[in-house]
GROMACS .gro file of C-alpha atoms in nm:
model
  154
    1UNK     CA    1  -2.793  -2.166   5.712
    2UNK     CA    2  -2.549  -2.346   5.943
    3UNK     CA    3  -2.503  -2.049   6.142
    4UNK     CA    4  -2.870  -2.035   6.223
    5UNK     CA    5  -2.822  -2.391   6.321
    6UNK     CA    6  -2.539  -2.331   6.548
    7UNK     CA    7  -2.643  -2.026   6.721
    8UNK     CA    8  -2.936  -2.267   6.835
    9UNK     CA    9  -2.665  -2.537   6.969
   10UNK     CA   10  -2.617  -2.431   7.305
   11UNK     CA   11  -2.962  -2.417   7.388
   12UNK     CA   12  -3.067  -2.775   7.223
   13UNK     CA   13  -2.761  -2.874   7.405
   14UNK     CA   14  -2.861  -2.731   7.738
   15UNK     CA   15  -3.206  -2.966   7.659
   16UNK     CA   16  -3.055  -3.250   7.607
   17UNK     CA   17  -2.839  -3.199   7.944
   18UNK     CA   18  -3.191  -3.159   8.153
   19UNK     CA   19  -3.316  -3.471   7.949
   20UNK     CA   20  -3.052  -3.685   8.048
   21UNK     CA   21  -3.067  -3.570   8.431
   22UNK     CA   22  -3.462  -3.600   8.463
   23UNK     CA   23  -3.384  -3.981   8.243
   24UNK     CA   24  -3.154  -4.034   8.526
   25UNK     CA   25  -3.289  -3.925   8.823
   26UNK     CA   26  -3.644  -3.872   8.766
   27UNK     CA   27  -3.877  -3.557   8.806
   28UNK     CA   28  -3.781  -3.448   9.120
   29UNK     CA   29  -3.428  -3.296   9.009
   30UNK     CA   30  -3.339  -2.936   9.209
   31UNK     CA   31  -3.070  -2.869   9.013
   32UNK     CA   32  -2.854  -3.042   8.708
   33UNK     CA   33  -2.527  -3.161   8.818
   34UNK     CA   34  -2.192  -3.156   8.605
   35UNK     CA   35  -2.204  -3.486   8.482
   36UNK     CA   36  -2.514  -3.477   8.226
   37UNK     CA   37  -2.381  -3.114   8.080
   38UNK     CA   38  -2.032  -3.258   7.946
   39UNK     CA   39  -2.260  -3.569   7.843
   40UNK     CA   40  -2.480  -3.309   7.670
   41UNK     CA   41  -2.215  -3.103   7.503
   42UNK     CA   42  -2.017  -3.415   7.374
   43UNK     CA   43  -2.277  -3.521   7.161
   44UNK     CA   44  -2.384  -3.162   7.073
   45UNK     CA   45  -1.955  -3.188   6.932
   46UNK     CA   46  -2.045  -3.505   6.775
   47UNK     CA   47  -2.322  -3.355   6.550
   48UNK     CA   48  -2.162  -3.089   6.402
   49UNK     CA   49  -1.975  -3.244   6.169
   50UNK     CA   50  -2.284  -3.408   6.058
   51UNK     CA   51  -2.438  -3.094   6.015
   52UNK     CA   52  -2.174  -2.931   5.814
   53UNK     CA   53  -2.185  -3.261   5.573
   54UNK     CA   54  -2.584  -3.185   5.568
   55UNK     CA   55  -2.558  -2.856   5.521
   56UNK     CA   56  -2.302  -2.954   5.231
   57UNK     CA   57  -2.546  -3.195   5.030
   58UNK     CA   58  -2.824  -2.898   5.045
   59UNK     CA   59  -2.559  -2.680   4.847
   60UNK     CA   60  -2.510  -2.936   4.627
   61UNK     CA   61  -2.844  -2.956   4.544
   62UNK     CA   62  -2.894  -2.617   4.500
   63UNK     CA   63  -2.611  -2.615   4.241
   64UNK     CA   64  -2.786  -2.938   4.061
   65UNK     CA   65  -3.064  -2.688   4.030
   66UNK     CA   66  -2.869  -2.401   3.906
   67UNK     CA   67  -2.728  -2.685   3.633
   68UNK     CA   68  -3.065  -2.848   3.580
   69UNK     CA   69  -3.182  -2.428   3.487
   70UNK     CA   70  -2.876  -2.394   3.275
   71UNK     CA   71  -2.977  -2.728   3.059
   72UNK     CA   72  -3.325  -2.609   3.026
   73UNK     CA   73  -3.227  -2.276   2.911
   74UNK     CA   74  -3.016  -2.460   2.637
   75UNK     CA   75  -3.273  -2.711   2.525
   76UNK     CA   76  -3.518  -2.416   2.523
   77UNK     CA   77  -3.303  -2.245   2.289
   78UNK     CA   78  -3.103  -2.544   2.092
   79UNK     CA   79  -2.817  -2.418   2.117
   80UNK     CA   80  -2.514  -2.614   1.962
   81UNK     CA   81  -2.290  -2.425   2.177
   82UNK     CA   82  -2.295  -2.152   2.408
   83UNK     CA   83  -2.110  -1.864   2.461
   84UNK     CA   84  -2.082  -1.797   2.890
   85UNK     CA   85  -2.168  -1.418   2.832
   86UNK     CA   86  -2.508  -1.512   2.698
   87UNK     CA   87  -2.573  -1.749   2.987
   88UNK     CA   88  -2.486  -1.449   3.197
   89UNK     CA   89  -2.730  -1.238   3.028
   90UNK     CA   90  -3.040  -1.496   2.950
   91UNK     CA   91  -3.007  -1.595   3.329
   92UNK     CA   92  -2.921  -1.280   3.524
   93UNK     CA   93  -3.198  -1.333   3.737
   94UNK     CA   94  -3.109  -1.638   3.843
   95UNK     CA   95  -2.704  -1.616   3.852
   96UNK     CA   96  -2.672  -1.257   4.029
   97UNK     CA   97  -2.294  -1.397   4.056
   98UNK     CA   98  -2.021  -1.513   3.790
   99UNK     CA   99  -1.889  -1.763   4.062
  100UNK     CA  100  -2.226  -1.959   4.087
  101UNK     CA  101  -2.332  -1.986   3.708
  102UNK     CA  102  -1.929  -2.170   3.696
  103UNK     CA  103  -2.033  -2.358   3.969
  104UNK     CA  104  -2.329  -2.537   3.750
  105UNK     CA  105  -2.140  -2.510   3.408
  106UNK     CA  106  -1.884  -2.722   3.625
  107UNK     CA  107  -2.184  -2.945   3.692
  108UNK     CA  108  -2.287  -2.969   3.311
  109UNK     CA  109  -1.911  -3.059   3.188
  110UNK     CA  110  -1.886  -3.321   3.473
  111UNK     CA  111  -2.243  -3.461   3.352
  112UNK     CA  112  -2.048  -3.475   2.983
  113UNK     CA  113  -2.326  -3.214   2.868
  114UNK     CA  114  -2.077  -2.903   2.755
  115UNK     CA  115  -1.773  -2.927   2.684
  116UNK     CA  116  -1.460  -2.791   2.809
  117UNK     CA  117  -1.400  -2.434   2.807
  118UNK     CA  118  -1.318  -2.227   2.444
  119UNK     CA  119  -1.206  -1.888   2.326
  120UNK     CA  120  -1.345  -1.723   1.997
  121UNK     CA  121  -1.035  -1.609   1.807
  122UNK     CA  122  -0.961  -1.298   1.599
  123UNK     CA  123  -1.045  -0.934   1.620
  124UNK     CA  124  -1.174  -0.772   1.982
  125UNK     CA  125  -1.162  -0.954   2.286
  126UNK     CA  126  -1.255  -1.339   2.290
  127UNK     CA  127  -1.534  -1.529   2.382
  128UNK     CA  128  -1.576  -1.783   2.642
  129UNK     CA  129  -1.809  -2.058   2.499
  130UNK     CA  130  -1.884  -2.467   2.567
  131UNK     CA  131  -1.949  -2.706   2.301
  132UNK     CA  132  -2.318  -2.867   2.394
  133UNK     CA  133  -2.297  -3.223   2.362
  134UNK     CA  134  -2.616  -3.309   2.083
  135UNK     CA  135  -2.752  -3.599   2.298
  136UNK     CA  136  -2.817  -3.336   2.602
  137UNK     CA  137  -3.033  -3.175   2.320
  138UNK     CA  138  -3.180  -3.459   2.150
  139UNK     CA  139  -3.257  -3.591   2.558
  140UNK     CA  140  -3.633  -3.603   2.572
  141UNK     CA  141  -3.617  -3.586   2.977
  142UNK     CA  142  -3.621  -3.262   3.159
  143UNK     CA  143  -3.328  -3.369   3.407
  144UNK     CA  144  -2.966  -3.382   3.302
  145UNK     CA  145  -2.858  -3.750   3.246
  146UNK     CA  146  -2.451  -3.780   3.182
  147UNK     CA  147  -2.412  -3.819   2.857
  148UNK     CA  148  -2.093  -3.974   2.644
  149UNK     CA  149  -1.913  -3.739   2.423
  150UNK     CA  150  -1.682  -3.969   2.288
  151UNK     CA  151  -1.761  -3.992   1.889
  152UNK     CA  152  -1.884  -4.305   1.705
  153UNK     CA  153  -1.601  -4.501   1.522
  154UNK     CA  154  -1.722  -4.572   1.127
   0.00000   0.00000   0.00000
């Protein structure tokens, strides 16, 4: 995405350059001097950071997505816990990587809606699973609200 946007740069910059020598010396302009083209490339500098944090808060959303899909999958199923292989499998079509489904599982334990990561023990090879926390089931909204896990004192 920010590659798109950057290969277009130069041009938008090269715009803004003719905009800022037609603002300054009208219509009848020959030629652009020097001047407006470093004006025109210094703020085409100054927005790229901006774009990279833009482009930044899109990902994140995308990955509140991915978590929001993981939740729903959970309360669709009521499951008490979850074991990451059968996330894997139940969601394949939306997690064609490992990397991104940990991305939103991230998400859910920093929402306090799984817990931190577990092994199975005994025979054959272990299990990765997460503890769900029971008010992310009993939530009756659709979007993930952080949650306490701490347990009530008696």
């Amino acid at each position: 995405h920010i590659v798109d946007w950057t290969s277009k740069l130069p041009g938008a910059a090269a715009r803004i350059a003719a905009l800022l020598a037609l603002a300054e010396h009208g219509t009848g302009l020959q030629q652009i001097d020097v001047e407006p083209v470093r004006r025109a490339v210094a703020l085409a500098e100054l927005l790229l950071p901006h774009a990279e944090a833009a482009f930044a808060l899109m990902g994140a959303a995308d990955g509140e997505q991915d978590a929001q899909a993981v939740l729903a999958y959970i309360r669709r199923h009521q499951l008490a816990e979850v074991v990451r292989r059968d996330l894997q499998k139940g969601m394949e079509g939306r997690f064609r990587s490992l990397e991104r489904l940990l991305a939103a599982i991230k998400l859910l334990q920093d929402w306090h809606v799984l817990g931190r990561e577990r092994k199975t023990e005994g025979a054959g090879r272990p299990s990765i699973f997460y503890v769900v926390n029971p008010k992310a089931l009993a939530a009756a909204s659709t979007k993930a609200e952080p949650v306490e896990l701490r347990r009530a004192t008696a």
